[in-house]
C-alpha atoms as one frame of an Amber mdcrd trajectory, in Angstrom:
protein
  73.487  91.074  82.129  75.928  88.193  81.754  79.645  88.873  82.297  81.516
  86.271  80.262  84.984  84.867  80.941  87.057  82.045  79.544  87.408  80.763
  83.095  90.058  78.626  84.707  91.681  75.981  82.522  93.626  72.900  83.574
  97.311  73.459  82.847  98.037  69.860  81.998 101.180  68.592  80.327  99.150
  67.797  77.211  97.635  71.302  77.074 101.033  72.911  77.592 102.658  70.826
  74.842 100.394  72.414  72.226 101.560  75.943  73.056 104.386  78.034  71.658
 107.733  78.070  73.429 107.058  81.634  74.617 103.624  80.757  76.017 105.021
  77.761  77.877 107.819  79.898  79.299 105.385  82.629  80.368 103.110  80.187
  82.197 106.096  78.492  83.817 107.978  81.637  84.870 105.009  83.705  85.976
 102.939  81.584  88.263  99.554  82.696  89.504 101.172  83.752  92.795 103.914
  85.699  91.073 101.456  87.489  88.809  99.291  88.585  91.737 102.500  89.463
  93.585 103.219  91.976  90.812  99.820  93.606  91.228  97.789  91.632  88.673
  94.288  91.071  90.055  93.551  87.412  90.822  90.661  87.234  88.354  92.803
  88.859  85.643  95.634  86.415  86.295  93.295  83.411  86.037  91.768  84.770
  82.826  95.162  85.557  81.293  96.453  82.070  81.951  93.239  80.506  80.619
  93.456  82.489  77.381  97.075  81.457  76.896  96.167  77.795  77.507  93.473
  78.208  74.851  96.133  79.325  72.370  96.232  83.127  72.568  99.723  84.595
  72.762 100.926  86.045  76.071 101.230  89.652  74.951  97.861  90.017  73.221
  95.988  88.205  76.003  97.387  90.549  78.650  96.868  93.609  76.449  93.230
  92.764  75.716  92.493  92.278  79.406  94.168  95.615  80.139  91.826  97.173
  77.588  88.799  95.731  79.382  89.978  97.232  82.683  90.655 100.575  81.022
  87.163 100.726  79.520  85.699 100.036  82.949  87.863 102.782  84.454  86.763
 105.274  81.815  83.123 104.286  82.324  83.084 105.595  85.892  82.018 109.134
  86.663  82.005 111.545  89.593  83.528 111.313  93.046  81.553 108.179  93.878
  83.233 106.343  91.019  86.779 107.368  91.920  87.663 104.215  93.920  86.466
 102.071  91.017  88.459 104.166  88.570  91.642 103.848  90.647  91.208 100.081
  90.953  90.755  99.494  87.237  93.551 101.861  86.240  95.949  99.963  88.478
  94.699  96.632  87.134  95.200  97.835  83.564  98.703  99.060  84.390  99.662
  95.735  85.994  98.384  93.795  82.981 100.351  95.965  80.558 103.478  95.466
  82.640 102.823  91.735  82.553 102.336  91.872  78.773 105.987  92.882  78.225
 107.555  90.430  80.659 108.507  87.968  77.916 110.290  90.639  75.870 114.034
  90.214  76.305 115.249  93.320  74.454 114.384  97.003  74.756 112.438  97.468
  71.536 110.405 100.538  70.656 107.256  98.479  71.202 108.334  97.540  74.701
 109.096 101.146  75.580 105.646 102.237  74.404 103.962  99.493  76.432 105.842
 100.342  79.611 105.259 104.079  79.165 101.536 103.410  78.821 101.561 101.269
  81.964 103.309 104.068  83.862 100.836 106.631  82.513  97.870 104.607  83.789
  99.582 104.116  87.150 100.143 107.877  87.333  96.476 108.551  86.551  95.490
 106.248  89.390  97.969 107.990  91.701  96.556 111.386  90.816  93.005 110.196
  91.477  93.874 108.496  94.775  96.308 111.170  95.972  98.326 108.578  97.889
 101.573 108.597  95.851 103.483 110.654  93.342 106.056 110.106  90.622 109.507
 111.496  91.376 112.560 111.954  89.175 116.047 111.978  90.683 118.893 113.306
  88.554 122.257 111.535  88.465 125.381 111.844  86.334 124.324 108.733  84.384
 120.768 109.860  83.761 117.489 110.169  85.648 116.090 107.689  88.144 112.309
 107.354  88.201 110.346 106.340  91.262 107.071 106.574  93.114 106.942 108.148
  96.560 104.310 106.684  98.877 104.270 109.118 101.817 103.342 108.149 105.332
 102.028 111.612 106.132 102.904 114.031 108.901 103.627 111.239 111.380 106.442
 109.632 109.364 109.244 108.197 111.501 111.548 107.068 108.712 112.047 106.546
 105.000 112.904 103.502 102.899 113.907 102.672  99.343 112.246  99.644  97.733
 113.662  98.118  94.531 113.016  95.046  92.397 115.484  92.937  90.434 116.184
  92.139  86.788 112.432  91.761  86.234 109.691  93.007  88.521 110.345  96.677
  89.206 109.101  99.650  91.247 105.376  99.552  90.440 105.355  95.767  90.846
 106.353  95.995  94.517 103.989  98.772  95.564 102.345  96.527  98.172 105.551
  96.734 100.244 105.522 100.529  99.887 101.913 100.686 101.014 102.683  98.480
 104.027 105.568 100.763 105.010 103.524 103.962 104.623 100.731 102.509 106.762
 103.281 102.077 109.554 104.781 105.560 109.340 107.642 105.021 106.886 107.818
 107.032 103.644 108.482 104.575 100.813 110.375 105.369  97.628 109.539 102.687
  95.067 112.554 103.115  92.840 113.509 101.979  89.363 117.264 101.792  89.771
 119.809 101.638  86.938 118.734  98.953  84.458 115.173  98.834  85.772 111.716
  99.972  84.664 111.145 103.555  83.569 114.709 104.504  84.452 115.899 102.116
  81.759 113.065 102.062  79.214 112.297 105.789  79.215 115.770 107.212  79.918
 118.233 104.510  78.745 119.856 104.547  82.196 121.357 101.073  82.478 123.281
  99.207  85.139 126.913 100.230  84.698 129.923 100.329  86.978 128.679 103.754
  88.121 125.476 102.340  89.653 126.511 103.125  93.250 126.485 106.854  92.586
 122.913 106.614  91.326 121.692 104.920  94.490 123.634 107.443  96.531 121.590
 110.168  94.848 118.397 108.333  95.797 119.520 108.306  99.427 120.385 112.018
  99.049 116.811 112.616  97.862 115.269 111.040 100.962 117.799 112.633 103.284
 117.245 116.067 101.758 113.485 115.679 101.945 113.580 114.812 105.661 117.023
 115.633 107.112 118.127 113.335 109.889 115.300 110.869 109.453 116.554 107.228
 109.465 116.588 105.474 106.086 116.168 101.810 105.201 116.753  99.844 102.005
 114.657  96.883 100.806 115.699  94.844  97.781 113.730  92.087  96.092 115.274
  89.270  94.038 118.600  90.471  92.600 117.721  93.858  94.087 118.402  92.300
  97.486 122.041  91.879  96.498 122.147  95.511  95.392 120.515  96.701  98.622
 123.100  94.912 100.763 125.970  96.264  98.661 124.657  99.806  99.143 123.912
  99.355 102.856 127.475  98.367 103.725 128.873 101.496 102.075 126.409 104.239
 103.100 126.265 105.151 106.799 122.863 106.752 106.306 121.299 103.299 105.771
 120.055 102.208 109.184 118.523  98.850 108.188 118.389  96.559 105.169 116.105
  93.769 103.930 117.138  91.205 101.325 114.213  89.287  99.837 115.541  86.698
  97.412 119.036  87.985  96.623 122.237  86.035  96.001 125.730  86.429  97.471
 127.507  86.654  94.081 125.227  87.812  91.213 127.993  87.370  88.635 127.951
  83.605  89.218 124.541  83.200  87.568 125.388  80.979  84.571 124.303  81.551
  80.970 122.495  78.204  81.220 119.801  79.977  83.235 118.518  81.093  79.845
 116.105  84.011  79.858 117.063  85.115  83.374 120.715  85.463  82.389 119.637
  87.238  79.184 117.669  89.718  81.281 120.713  90.324  83.489 122.685  91.154
  80.352 119.910  93.397  79.024 119.849  95.327  82.316 123.396  96.443  81.486
 122.388  97.841  78.096 124.698  95.567  76.181 124.582  92.463  74.036 127.985
  91.331  75.315 127.602  88.781  78.147 131.224  89.197  79.301 130.814  92.937
  79.622 127.603  92.464  81.582 129.260  89.981  83.946 132.014  92.531  84.610
 129.321  95.023  85.647 127.569  92.509  87.907 130.921  91.744  89.561 130.703
  95.230  91.096 127.511  94.232  92.962 129.170  92.878  96.110 126.670  92.222
  98.924 129.272  90.551 101.156 131.914  93.296 100.947 132.910  95.295 104.027
 132.404  99.041 104.139 132.065 102.038 106.438 128.566 100.915 107.443 129.524
  97.360 108.358 127.250  96.197 111.179 123.977  97.458 109.708 120.861  95.480
 110.795 119.904  92.894 108.163 116.799  90.797 107.589 116.967  88.031 104.973
 113.601  86.736 103.753 113.751  83.374 101.990 111.328  81.009 100.303 111.988
  77.418 101.312 110.748  76.234  97.905 112.471  78.949  95.874 113.478  77.315
  92.553 116.018  80.056  91.795 117.774  80.783  95.094 118.109  77.724  97.317
 118.092  77.923 101.087 121.750  76.835 101.023 122.611  79.887  98.883 120.586
  82.096 101.220 122.584  80.704 104.162 125.839  81.611 102.379 124.503  85.154
 101.948 123.442  85.376 105.590 126.661  83.979 107.002 128.869  86.141 104.801
 127.006  89.411 105.370 129.339  91.929 107.070 127.193  92.352 110.174 126.455
  90.455 113.372 122.988  92.009 113.601 121.230  89.672 111.195 118.528  87.053
 110.979 116.766  85.020 108.329 113.081  84.132 108.142 112.204  81.174 105.913
 108.705  80.551 104.588 108.864  76.760 104.238 106.760  76.612 101.068 107.704
  80.069  99.847 108.527  80.593  96.175 111.002  83.156  94.850 110.498  86.461
  96.714 107.713  84.697  98.660 104.951  85.908  96.324 102.713  83.130  97.609
 102.673  84.721 101.084 102.477  88.296  99.871 100.559  89.833 102.778 102.524
  87.968 105.458 105.768  88.858 103.687 104.858  92.545 103.437 103.792  92.702
 107.087 107.005  90.990 108.209 109.228  93.322 106.184 107.340  96.497 107.097
 107.080  95.663 110.818 110.774  94.761 111.040 111.887  97.825 109.089 109.690
 100.198 111.095 110.970  98.805 114.383 114.604  99.079 113.322 114.232 102.633
 112.033 112.474 103.678 115.248 114.963 101.882 117.494 112.266  99.623 118.953
 112.498  95.928 119.874 112.130  93.564 116.922 108.535  92.291 116.806 107.934
  88.620 117.554 107.248  86.394 114.572 104.473  83.861 115.158 104.675  80.524
 113.354
């Protein structure tokens, strides 16, 4: 039997020039490292990029590859095939999530795609038994998340969020790293993110703090008295810091790729700014900026002094090291440090395993009150 693939293609300037604007943007914005960082299998990422270089549009290429994975998942049988089934269901889900990344508005088609991705992820979770979907009710609508439990030996809990793109399911590797170290992980789609937004129309509004407070209530009620941490990726890092300073139940916080003043992102940043506006459920940029002005990672609060770890990519094209230094220096705590991966891209996707280990080890130590682990260069 011969398994046939398009195979890797050179992404030359000439090859790129023949593509549509959307295809060029997809290849540029979602590098191989970023795609695998969001859970897309390496082989699937290579094949997706090759098909796009050959002229197939981003959405259909990702969707067709998801279909291949799904057929493989459905072709397994019995207990012996369960690991294979779980693997291919998760691959299919990641590809479907990738297929909608270039969609800037919340169309019916996008909602169907994301719901299907979540359904496949849930099927994999049911088969593996290592995580479960949770729904947290708030005054502004439900929050949807995935709880990755550490088991009976859990020593703490942590919330993990993404940013304006890249949401709960996309950062499950951090949740898995936390659970392996004894920390229950709640992979959360906050207001304006993922299922919370696309299934329940719960957007980022000026009431967003209450929603995250309910998420902390959920973890606190599930395990009263257990220390809680908060990890935010990309713009979610700014949100995490803003929450940590205000909620005394947050014992430690990690910012991976956030910015000190989200509302300063200019409209000239194109699709990224458009996605920030879309997260607010509005077509009015001024109204969206007013909402983002309430995300204040440098503001004081009753929990000022919380332990903070800032993770930064030295080659991040979106958030420079200078901006990360402003965030670090202005954070309302003396208990803080920054770790820079010299060649790291945004959110350090190109050092995914090292990044996850660093974050999970630091968070576990802080929640347990242990010395901070040494970091080897």
